[in-house]
PDB file of C-alpha atoms in Angstrom:
ATOM      1  CA  UNK Q   1     158.889  83.626 -21.028  1.00  0.00           C
ATOM      2  CA  UNK Q   2     156.973  83.206 -18.060  1.00  0.00           C
ATOM      3  CA  UNK Q   3     153.635  83.090 -17.117  1.00  0.00           C
ATOM      4  CA  UNK Q   4     152.126  86.217 -15.599  1.00  0.00           C
ATOM      5  CA  UNK Q   5     151.012  85.496 -12.005  1.00  0.00           C
ATOM      6  CA  UNK Q   6     149.238  88.230 -10.353  1.00  0.00           C
ATOM      7  CA  UNK Q   7     148.249  85.550  -7.422  1.00  0.00           C
ATOM      8  CA  UNK Q   8     151.580  86.954  -5.638  1.00  0.00           C
ATOM      9  CA  UNK Q   9     151.566  83.744  -2.873  1.00  0.00           C
ATOM     10  CA  UNK Q  10     153.210  85.680  -0.220  1.00  0.00           C
ATOM     11  CA  UNK Q  11     154.644  84.499   3.215  1.00  0.00           C
ATOM     12  CA  UNK Q  12     153.812  88.173   4.333  1.00  0.00           C
ATOM     13  CA  UNK Q  13     151.274  87.244   7.093  1.00  0.00           C
ATOM     14  CA  UNK Q  14     148.895  89.380   8.906  1.00  0.00           C
ATOM     15  CA  UNK Q  15     151.031  91.326  11.528  1.00  0.00           C
ATOM     16  CA  UNK Q  16     154.591  92.079  11.861  1.00  0.00           C
ATOM     17  CA  UNK Q  17     155.007  93.103   8.466  1.00  0.00           C
ATOM     18  CA  UNK Q  18     158.284  94.911   9.190  1.00  0.00           C
ATOM     19  CA  UNK Q  19     159.649  91.763  10.816  1.00  0.00           C
ATOM     20  CA  UNK Q  20     158.384  89.309   8.246  1.00  0.00           C
ATOM     21  CA  UNK Q  21     160.076  91.453   5.051  1.00  0.00           C
ATOM     22  CA  UNK Q  22     162.849  91.409   6.932  1.00  0.00           C
ATOM     23  CA  UNK Q  23     163.401  87.828   7.637  1.00  0.00           C
ATOM     24  CA  UNK Q  24     161.957  87.280   4.055  1.00  0.00           C
ATOM     25  CA  UNK Q  25     164.594  89.099   2.652  1.00  0.00           C
ATOM     26  CA  UNK Q  26     167.334  86.558   4.224  1.00  0.00           C
ATOM     27  CA  UNK Q  27     165.927  83.559   2.592  1.00  0.00           C
ATOM     28  CA  UNK Q  28     168.595  81.952   0.230  1.00  0.00           C
ATOM     29  CA  UNK Q  29     166.290  81.669  -2.795  1.00  0.00           C
ATOM     30  CA  UNK Q  30     165.057  85.324  -2.108  1.00  0.00           C
ATOM     31  CA  UNK Q  31     168.505  86.611  -1.833  1.00  0.00           C
ATOM     32  CA  UNK Q  32     169.490  84.870  -4.951  1.00  0.00           C
ATOM     33  CA  UNK Q  33     166.276  86.068  -7.133  1.00  0.00           C
ATOM     34  CA  UNK Q  34     167.437  89.752  -5.765  1.00  0.00           C
ATOM     35  CA  UNK Q  35     171.172  89.322  -7.453  1.00  0.00           C
ATOM     36  CA  UNK Q  36     169.365  88.110 -10.508  1.00  0.00           C
ATOM     37  CA  UNK Q  37     167.111  91.086 -10.246  1.00  0.00           C
ATOM     38  CA  UNK Q  38     169.968  93.879  -9.669  1.00  0.00           C
ATOM     39  CA  UNK Q  39     171.716  92.561 -13.017  1.00  0.00           C
ATOM     40  CA  UNK Q  40     169.077  92.725 -14.749  1.00  0.00           C
ATOM     41  CA  UNK Q  41     168.080  96.438 -13.920  1.00  0.00           C
ATOM     42  CA  UNK Q  42     171.780  97.320 -14.343  1.00  0.00           C
ATOM     43  CA  UNK Q  43     171.625  96.009 -17.557  1.00  0.00           C
ATOM     44  CA  UNK Q  44     174.116  93.163 -17.145  1.00  0.00           C
ATOM     45  CA  UNK Q  45     172.399  90.877 -19.929  1.00  0.00           C
ATOM     46  CA  UNK Q  46     175.457  88.324 -19.603  1.00  0.00           C
ATOM     47  CA  UNK Q  47     175.343  87.395 -16.390  1.00  0.00           C
ATOM     48  CA  UNK Q  48     171.390  87.064 -16.430  1.00  0.00           C
ATOM     49  CA  UNK Q  49     171.400  85.135 -19.453  1.00  0.00           C
ATOM     50  CA  UNK Q  50     173.818  82.704 -17.917  1.00  0.00           C
ATOM     51  CA  UNK Q  51     171.249  82.014 -15.090  1.00  0.00           C
ATOM     52  CA  UNK Q  52     168.724  81.367 -16.960  1.00  0.00           C
ATOM     53  CA  UNK Q  53     167.762  77.475 -17.538  1.00  0.00           C
ATOM     54  CA  UNK Q  54     169.626  75.766 -20.729  1.00  0.00           C
ATOM     55  CA  UNK Q  55     166.153  74.139 -21.626  1.00  0.00           C
ATOM     56  CA  UNK Q  56     164.668  77.676 -22.512  1.00  0.00           C
ATOM     57  CA  UNK Q  57     167.655  78.056 -25.473  1.00  0.00           C
ATOM     58  CA  UNK Q  58     168.702  81.119 -26.363  1.00  0.00           C
ATOM     59  CA  UNK Q  59     167.057  83.873 -24.247  1.00  0.00           C
ATOM     60  CA  UNK Q  60     169.591  86.839 -25.041  1.00  0.00           C
ATOM     61  CA  UNK Q  61     167.317  88.799 -26.884  1.00  0.00           C
ATOM     62  CA  UNK Q  62     164.499  88.419 -24.121  1.00  0.00           C
ATOM     63  CA  UNK Q  63     166.500  89.517 -21.419  1.00  0.00           C
ATOM     64  CA  UNK Q  64     167.805  92.487 -23.460  1.00  0.00           C
ATOM     65  CA  UNK Q  65     164.287  93.587 -23.850  1.00  0.00           C
ATOM     66  CA  UNK Q  66     163.759  93.147 -20.267  1.00  0.00           C
ATOM     67  CA  UNK Q  67     166.437  94.849 -19.388  1.00  0.00           C
ATOM     68  CA  UNK Q  68     165.328  97.865 -21.249  1.00  0.00           C
ATOM     69  CA  UNK Q  69     162.207  98.225 -19.084  1.00  0.00           C
ATOM     70  CA  UNK Q  70     164.372  99.404 -16.322  1.00  0.00           C
ATOM     71  CA  UNK Q  71     164.732 103.168 -15.876  1.00  0.00           C
ATOM     72  CA  UNK Q  72     168.290 104.559 -15.426  1.00  0.00           C
ATOM     73  CA  UNK Q  73     169.575 104.648 -12.071  1.00  0.00           C
ATOM     74  CA  UNK Q  74     169.191 102.983  -8.459  1.00  0.00           C
ATOM     75  CA  UNK Q  75     165.648 102.383  -7.458  1.00  0.00           C
ATOM     76  CA  UNK Q  76     164.160 104.184  -4.465  1.00  0.00           C
ATOM     77  CA  UNK Q  77     162.735 101.131  -3.010  1.00  0.00           C
ATOM     78  CA  UNK Q  78     162.962  97.452  -3.838  1.00  0.00           C
ATOM     79  CA  UNK Q  79     160.177  95.101  -1.763  1.00  0.00           C
ATOM     80  CA  UNK Q  80     159.580  91.528  -1.746  1.00  0.00           C
ATOM     81  CA  UNK Q  81     155.805  91.392  -2.473  1.00  0.00           C
ATOM     82  CA  UNK Q  82     155.856  87.509  -3.079  1.00  0.00           C
ATOM     83  CA  UNK Q  83     157.216  84.298  -2.112  1.00  0.00           C
ATOM     84  CA  UNK Q  84     156.456  80.736  -2.873  1.00  0.00           C
ATOM     85  CA  UNK Q  85     158.106  77.429  -2.590  1.00  0.00           C
ATOM     86  CA  UNK Q  86     157.252  73.792  -3.665  1.00  0.00           C
ATOM     87  CA  UNK Q  87     159.313  70.623  -3.022  1.00  0.00           C
ATOM     88  CA  UNK Q  88     158.689  67.613  -4.695  1.00  0.00           C
ATOM     89  CA  UNK Q  89     160.905  64.413  -4.337  1.00  0.00           C
ATOM     90  CA  UNK Q  90     161.253  62.364  -7.399  1.00  0.00           C
ATOM     91  CA  UNK Q  91     162.740  58.682  -6.712  1.00  0.00           C
ATOM     92  CA  UNK Q  92     165.877  58.556  -8.176  1.00  0.00           C
ATOM     93  CA  UNK Q  93     166.399  61.923  -9.222  1.00  0.00           C
ATOM     94  CA  UNK Q  94     166.326  63.916  -5.741  1.00  0.00           C
ATOM     95  CA  UNK Q  95     164.116  66.886  -4.553  1.00  0.00           C
ATOM     96  CA  UNK Q  96     162.968  69.248  -7.167  1.00  0.00           C
ATOM     97  CA  UNK Q  97     162.386  72.750  -5.096  1.00  0.00           C
ATOM     98  CA  UNK Q  98     160.669  75.555  -6.822  1.00  0.00           C
ATOM     99  CA  UNK Q  99     160.527  78.963  -5.654  1.00  0.00           C
ATOM    100  CA  UNK Q 100     158.881  82.001  -7.145  1.00  0.00           C
ATOM    101  CA  UNK Q 101     159.684  85.587  -5.700  1.00  0.00           C
ATOM    102  CA  UNK Q 102     158.149  88.799  -6.733  1.00  0.00           C
ATOM    103  CA  UNK Q 103     159.647  92.153  -6.307  1.00  0.00           C
ATOM    104  CA  UNK Q 104     158.055  95.724  -6.547  1.00  0.00           C
ATOM    105  CA  UNK Q 105     160.889  98.326  -7.648  1.00  0.00           C
ATOM    106  CA  UNK Q 106     160.093 101.982  -7.413  1.00  0.00           C
ATOM    107  CA  UNK Q 107     161.805 104.382  -9.581  1.00  0.00           C
ATOM    108  CA  UNK Q 108     160.654 107.821  -8.568  1.00  0.00           C
ATOM    109  CA  UNK Q 109     157.424 107.553 -10.522  1.00  0.00           C
ATOM    110  CA  UNK Q 110     158.031 104.234 -12.582  1.00  0.00           C
ATOM    111  CA  UNK Q 111     156.977 101.341 -10.584  1.00  0.00           C
ATOM    112  CA  UNK Q 112     157.847  97.660 -11.940  1.00  0.00           C
ATOM    113  CA  UNK Q 113     156.898  94.113 -10.814  1.00  0.00           C
ATOM    114  CA  UNK Q 114     159.380  91.590 -11.444  1.00  0.00           C
ATOM    115  CA  UNK Q 115     158.539  87.822 -10.904  1.00  0.00           C
ATOM    116  CA  UNK Q 116     161.610  85.061 -11.261  1.00  0.00           C
ATOM    117  CA  UNK Q 117     160.994  81.241 -11.036  1.00  0.00           C
ATOM    118  CA  UNK Q 118     164.032  79.352  -9.594  1.00  0.00           C
ATOM    119  CA  UNK Q 119     164.179  75.784  -9.659  1.00  0.00           C
ATOM    120  CA  UNK Q 120     167.007  73.593  -8.212  1.00  0.00           C
ATOM    121  CA  UNK Q 121     167.699  69.647  -7.557  1.00  0.00           C
ATOM    122  CA  UNK Q 122     168.376  69.245  -3.866  1.00  0.00           C
ATOM    123  CA  UNK Q 123     171.551  71.618  -3.098  1.00  0.00           C
ATOM    124  CA  UNK Q 124     172.401  72.369  -7.036  1.00  0.00           C
ATOM    125  CA  UNK Q 125     172.686  75.434  -8.624  1.00  0.00           C
ATOM    126  CA  UNK Q 126     169.543  77.331  -8.848  1.00  0.00           C
ATOM    127  CA  UNK Q 127     168.449  78.324 -12.263  1.00  0.00           C
ATOM    128  CA  UNK Q 128     165.998  80.930 -13.663  1.00  0.00           C
ATOM    129  CA  UNK Q 129     163.200  78.972 -15.446  1.00  0.00           C
ATOM    130  CA  UNK Q 130     161.013  81.998 -15.430  1.00  0.00           C
ATOM    131  CA  UNK Q 131     161.056  85.779 -15.624  1.00  0.00           C
ATOM    132  CA  UNK Q 132     158.627  88.383 -16.154  1.00  0.00           C
ATOM    133  CA  UNK Q 133     158.509  92.294 -16.042  1.00  0.00           C
ATOM    134  CA  UNK Q 134     155.681  94.271 -15.868  1.00  0.00           C
ATOM    135  CA  UNK Q 135     155.536  98.002 -15.247  1.00  0.00           C
ATOM    136  CA  UNK Q 136     152.488  99.120 -13.418  1.00  0.00           C
ATOM    137  CA  UNK Q 137     150.926 102.513 -13.043  1.00  0.00           C
ATOM    138  CA  UNK Q 138     151.146 102.595  -9.318  1.00  0.00           C
ATOM    139  CA  UNK Q 139     152.406 100.789  -6.590  1.00  0.00           C
ATOM    140  CA  UNK Q 140     150.523  97.367  -6.000  1.00  0.00           C
ATOM    141  CA  UNK Q 141     149.280  98.573  -2.598  1.00  0.00           C
ATOM    142  CA  UNK Q 142     147.519 101.520  -4.117  1.00  0.00           C
ATOM    143  CA  UNK Q 143     146.311  99.533  -7.133  1.00  0.00           C
ATOM    144  CA  UNK Q 144     144.796  96.638  -4.729  1.00  0.00           C
ATOM    145  CA  UNK Q 145     143.561  98.921  -1.829  1.00  0.00           C
ATOM    146  CA  UNK Q 146     140.055  98.336  -0.966  1.00  0.00           C
ATOM    147  CA  UNK Q 147     138.330 101.498  -2.043  1.00  0.00           C
ATOM    148  CA  UNK Q 148     134.695 102.177  -4.234  1.00  0.00           C
ATOM    149  CA  UNK Q 149     136.977 104.600  -6.570  1.00  0.00           C
ATOM    150  CA  UNK Q 150     136.160 103.626 -10.063  1.00  0.00           C
ATOM    151  CA  UNK Q 151     134.055 100.447  -8.919  1.00  0.00           C
ATOM    152  CA  UNK Q 152     130.900  99.692 -10.797  1.00  0.00           C
ATOM    153  CA  UNK Q 153     127.583  98.048 -10.213  1.00  0.00           C
ATOM    154  CA  UNK Q 154     128.972  94.592  -9.985  1.00  0.00           C
ATOM    155  CA  UNK Q 155     130.939  95.665  -7.006  1.00  0.00           C
ATOM    156  CA  UNK Q 156     128.310  96.929  -5.107  1.00  0.00           C
ATOM    157  CA  UNK Q 157     125.884  93.997  -5.880  1.00  0.00           C
ATOM    158  CA  UNK Q 158     128.196  91.469  -4.696  1.00  0.00           C
ATOM    159  CA  UNK Q 159     128.574  93.700  -1.431  1.00  0.00           C
ATOM    160  CA  UNK Q 160     124.956  93.762  -1.135  1.00  0.00           C
ATOM    161  CA  UNK Q 161     124.519  89.569  -1.777  1.00  0.00           C
ATOM    162  CA  UNK Q 162     127.257  89.446   1.412  1.00  0.00           C
ATOM    163  CA  UNK Q 163     125.392  91.331   3.370  1.00  0.00           C
ATOM    164  CA  UNK Q 164     121.946  89.637   3.008  1.00  0.00           C
ATOM    165  CA  UNK Q 165     123.734  86.155   2.931  1.00  0.00           C
ATOM    166  CA  UNK Q 166     125.295  87.356   6.708  1.00  0.00           C
ATOM    167  CA  UNK Q 167     121.672  88.301   7.697  1.00  0.00           C
ATOM    168  CA  UNK Q 168     120.312  85.263   6.629  1.00  0.00           C
ATOM    169  CA  UNK Q 169     122.763  83.273   8.398  1.00  0.00           C
ATOM    170  CA  UNK Q 170     122.755  85.317  11.402  1.00  0.00           C
ATOM    171  CA  UNK Q 171     118.904  85.112  11.738  1.00  0.00           C
ATOM    172  CA  UNK Q 172     119.161  81.524  11.003  1.00  0.00           C
ATOM    173  CA  UNK Q 173     121.829  80.793  13.879  1.00  0.00           C
ATOM    174  CA  UNK Q 174     119.443  82.971  16.576  1.00  0.00           C
ATOM    175  CA  UNK Q 175     116.346  80.671  15.479  1.00  0.00           C
ATOM    176  CA  UNK Q 176     118.251  77.436  15.923  1.00  0.00           C
ATOM    177  CA  UNK Q 177     119.466  78.635  19.500  1.00  0.00           C
ATOM    178  CA  UNK Q 178     115.904  79.743  20.368  1.00  0.00           C
ATOM    179  CA  UNK Q 179     114.741  76.336  19.443  1.00  0.00           C
ATOM    180  CA  UNK Q 180     117.679  73.940  19.902  1.00  0.00           C
ATOM    181  CA  UNK Q 181     115.948  72.302  22.850  1.00  0.00           C
ATOM    182  CA  UNK Q 182     112.867  71.283  20.429  1.00  0.00           C
ATOM    183  CA  UNK Q 183     114.562  70.643  16.976  1.00  0.00           C
ATOM    184  CA  UNK Q 184     115.540  67.239  16.076  1.00  0.00           C
ATOM    185  CA  UNK Q 185     118.985  66.713  14.480  1.00  0.00           C
ATOM    186  CA  UNK Q 186     119.727  69.997  15.899  1.00  0.00           C
ATOM    187  CA  UNK Q 187     123.442  69.515  15.254  1.00  0.00           C
ATOM    188  CA  UNK Q 188     123.336  68.408  12.033  1.00  0.00           C
ATOM    189  CA  UNK Q 189     121.163  71.759  11.206  1.00  0.00           C
ATOM    190  CA  UNK Q 190     123.786  73.672  12.629  1.00  0.00           C
ATOM    191  CA  UNK Q 191     126.404  72.055  10.724  1.00  0.00           C
ATOM    192  CA  UNK Q 192     124.222  73.031   7.598  1.00  0.00           C
ATOM    193  CA  UNK Q 193     123.523  76.703   8.625  1.00  0.00           C
ATOM    194  CA  UNK Q 194     127.047  77.159   9.024  1.00  0.00           C
ATOM    195  CA  UNK Q 195     128.517  76.412   5.646  1.00  0.00           C
ATOM    196  CA  UNK Q 196     127.339  77.660   2.170  1.00  0.00           C
ATOM    197  CA  UNK Q 197     127.775  75.869  -1.040  1.00  0.00           C
ATOM    198  CA  UNK Q 198     128.143  76.558  -4.602  1.00  0.00           C
ATOM    199  CA  UNK Q 199     130.775  80.066  -3.729  1.00  0.00           C
ATOM    200  CA  UNK Q 200     131.288  83.218  -5.924  1.00  0.00           C
ATOM    201  CA  UNK Q 201     134.254  85.127  -5.598  1.00  0.00           C
ATOM    202  CA  UNK Q 202     134.895  88.568  -6.825  1.00  0.00           C
ATOM    203  CA  UNK Q 203     138.604  89.976  -7.373  1.00  0.00           C
ATOM    204  CA  UNK Q 204     137.888  93.525  -5.982  1.00  0.00           C
ATOM    205  CA  UNK Q 205     140.649  95.348  -8.506  1.00  0.00           C
ATOM    206  CA  UNK Q 206     139.937  93.457 -11.783  1.00  0.00           C
ATOM    207  CA  UNK Q 207     136.195  92.734 -11.031  1.00  0.00           C
ATOM    208  CA  UNK Q 208     136.680  89.068 -12.379  1.00  0.00           C
ATOM    209  CA  UNK Q 209     134.154  86.858 -10.966  1.00  0.00           C
ATOM    210  CA  UNK Q 210     135.016  82.949 -10.172  1.00  0.00           C
ATOM    211  CA  UNK Q 211     132.378  80.061  -9.282  1.00  0.00           C
ATOM    212  CA  UNK Q 212     133.300  76.650  -7.908  1.00  0.00           C
ATOM    213  CA  UNK Q 213     130.892  73.946  -7.601  1.00  0.00           C
ATOM    214  CA  UNK Q 214     131.122  71.160  -5.071  1.00  0.00           C
ATOM    215  CA  UNK Q 215     132.516  73.238  -2.917  1.00  0.00           C
ATOM    216  CA  UNK Q 216     131.483  74.443   0.821  1.00  0.00           C
ATOM    217  CA  UNK Q 217     132.260  77.762   2.371  1.00  0.00           C
ATOM    218  CA  UNK Q 218     132.295  78.236   6.078  1.00  0.00           C
ATOM    219  CA  UNK Q 219     129.781  81.083   7.007  1.00  0.00           C
ATOM    220  CA  UNK Q 220     129.032  81.382   3.388  1.00  0.00           C
ATOM    221  CA  UNK Q 221     131.465  84.226   3.431  1.00  0.00           C
ATOM    222  CA  UNK Q 222     135.015  85.014   3.360  1.00  0.00           C
ATOM    223  CA  UNK Q 223     137.334  87.981   2.406  1.00  0.00           C
ATOM    224  CA  UNK Q 224     141.083  87.254   1.826  1.00  0.00           C
ATOM    225  CA  UNK Q 225     144.099  88.601   0.203  1.00  0.00           C
ATOM    226  CA  UNK Q 226     147.842  87.306  -0.516  1.00  0.00           C
ATOM    227  CA  UNK Q 227     150.342  89.342   1.464  1.00  0.00           C
ATOM    228  CA  UNK Q 228     149.352  93.160   2.248  1.00  0.00           C
ATOM    229  CA  UNK Q 229     149.626  94.073  -1.550  1.00  0.00           C
ATOM    230  CA  UNK Q 230     147.768  91.433  -3.562  1.00  0.00           C
ATOM    231  CA  UNK Q 231     144.325  91.891  -4.452  1.00  0.00           C
ATOM    232  CA  UNK Q 232     141.318  91.831  -2.389  1.00  0.00           C
ATOM    233  CA  UNK Q 233     139.093  88.769  -3.108  1.00  0.00           C
ATOM    234  CA  UNK Q 234     135.702  88.728  -1.709  1.00  0.00           C
ATOM    235  CA  UNK Q 235     133.682  85.161  -1.685  1.00  0.00           C
ATOM    236  CA  UNK Q 236     130.059  84.671  -0.880  1.00  0.00           C
ATOM    237  CA  UNK Q 237     128.213  81.330  -1.069  1.00  0.00           C
ATOM    238  CA  UNK Q 238     124.637  80.158  -1.261  1.00  0.00           C
ATOM    239  CA  UNK Q 239     123.406  79.562   2.322  1.00  0.00           C
ATOM    240  CA  UNK Q 240     121.324  76.693   1.493  1.00  0.00           C
ATOM    241  CA  UNK Q 241     121.100  75.273   5.057  1.00  0.00           C
ATOM    242  CA  UNK Q 242     119.941  78.691   6.728  1.00  0.00           C
ATOM    243  CA  UNK Q 243     117.576  79.166   4.244  1.00  0.00           C
ATOM    244  CA  UNK Q 244     116.117  75.481   4.668  1.00  0.00           C
ATOM    245  CA  UNK Q 245     116.250  75.874   8.348  1.00  0.00           C
ATOM    246  CA  UNK Q 246     114.402  79.113   8.472  1.00  0.00           C
ATOM    247  CA  UNK Q 247     111.718  77.701   5.883  1.00  0.00           C
ATOM    248  CA  UNK Q 248     111.188  74.433   8.487  1.00  0.00           C
ATOM    249  CA  UNK Q 249     111.173  76.495  11.271  1.00  0.00           C
ATOM    250  CA  UNK Q 250     108.472  78.882   9.603  1.00  0.00           C
ATOM    251  CA  UNK Q 251     106.387  76.197   8.600  1.00  0.00           C
ATOM    252  CA  UNK Q 252     106.177  74.388  12.134  1.00  0.00           C
ATOM    253  CA  UNK Q 253     105.788  77.575  13.683  1.00  0.00           C
ATOM    254  CA  UNK Q 254     102.659  78.521  11.302  1.00  0.00           C
ATOM    255  CA  UNK Q 255     101.220  74.963  11.798  1.00  0.00           C
ATOM    256  CA  UNK Q 256     101.501  75.141  15.624  1.00  0.00           C
ATOM    257  CA  UNK Q 257      99.369  78.838  15.368  1.00  0.00           C
ATOM    258  CA  UNK Q 258      97.032  77.619  13.204  1.00  0.00           C
ATOM    259  CA  UNK Q 259      93.575  77.261  15.199  1.00  0.00           C
ATOM    260  CA  UNK Q 260      92.076  73.893  15.036  1.00  0.00           C
ATOM    261  CA  UNK Q 261      88.760  73.505  12.816  1.00  0.00           C
ATOM    262  CA  UNK Q 262      85.724  73.963  14.902  1.00  0.00           C
ATOM    263  CA  UNK Q 263      83.379  70.477  14.908  1.00  0.00           C
ATOM    264  CA  UNK Q 264      80.141  70.749  13.028  1.00  0.00           C
ATOM    265  CA  UNK Q 265      76.983  70.907  15.213  1.00  0.00           C
TER     266      UNK Q 265
END
């Protein structure tokens, strides 16, 4: 019924997780989505089906299947692990407010991730335009933890590549600092050193590789995760500017050190 969207685009920032979590739970769209989740977990299929957007047609059977995924009883913990919102203004129609909310429900040993997509025009009624429930083997914070357990050669090689790129960039920066007074177009060279091209990405949880063309990456390296429970993504780019600068300065140093040929007698 809805796309599986594991990119948990979250409003959970780097610090103050508890305060942010509490504030997030009071957002009207999150509160509304929580009501739908509670109704679904309780097996109130009629209430959930009534909240679905009419464009989806008859969804009663699908909602019944989703409701059966929830264990009986009250969950030990329900967390908001993802929230994203987009507002698009349509001339003559109004503002389309689309919100995505992701919950993690823990029932003893059972853990379920529920994603709800809500949509409303201006201040009108919010309709559920997407609903997905996925049982997971463990809490997301455990599944997406940055560990080496179960990781293969791809993960280790990617880390080696990141270390190599970091050392190359560092060596180039140190060389630039030492030669900055004698380097022509030194600021252009510095800009080239500090960015990488054609970045590769690795999802640390799944091992999926990505590649982007016509893109630059600051410092040729990056690591990010959506919120505190999303999967880590490592990014490494080719340090073309750093490599070029090292090659040019090495050639210049070699030319300076080479002795001049002795004149023929």
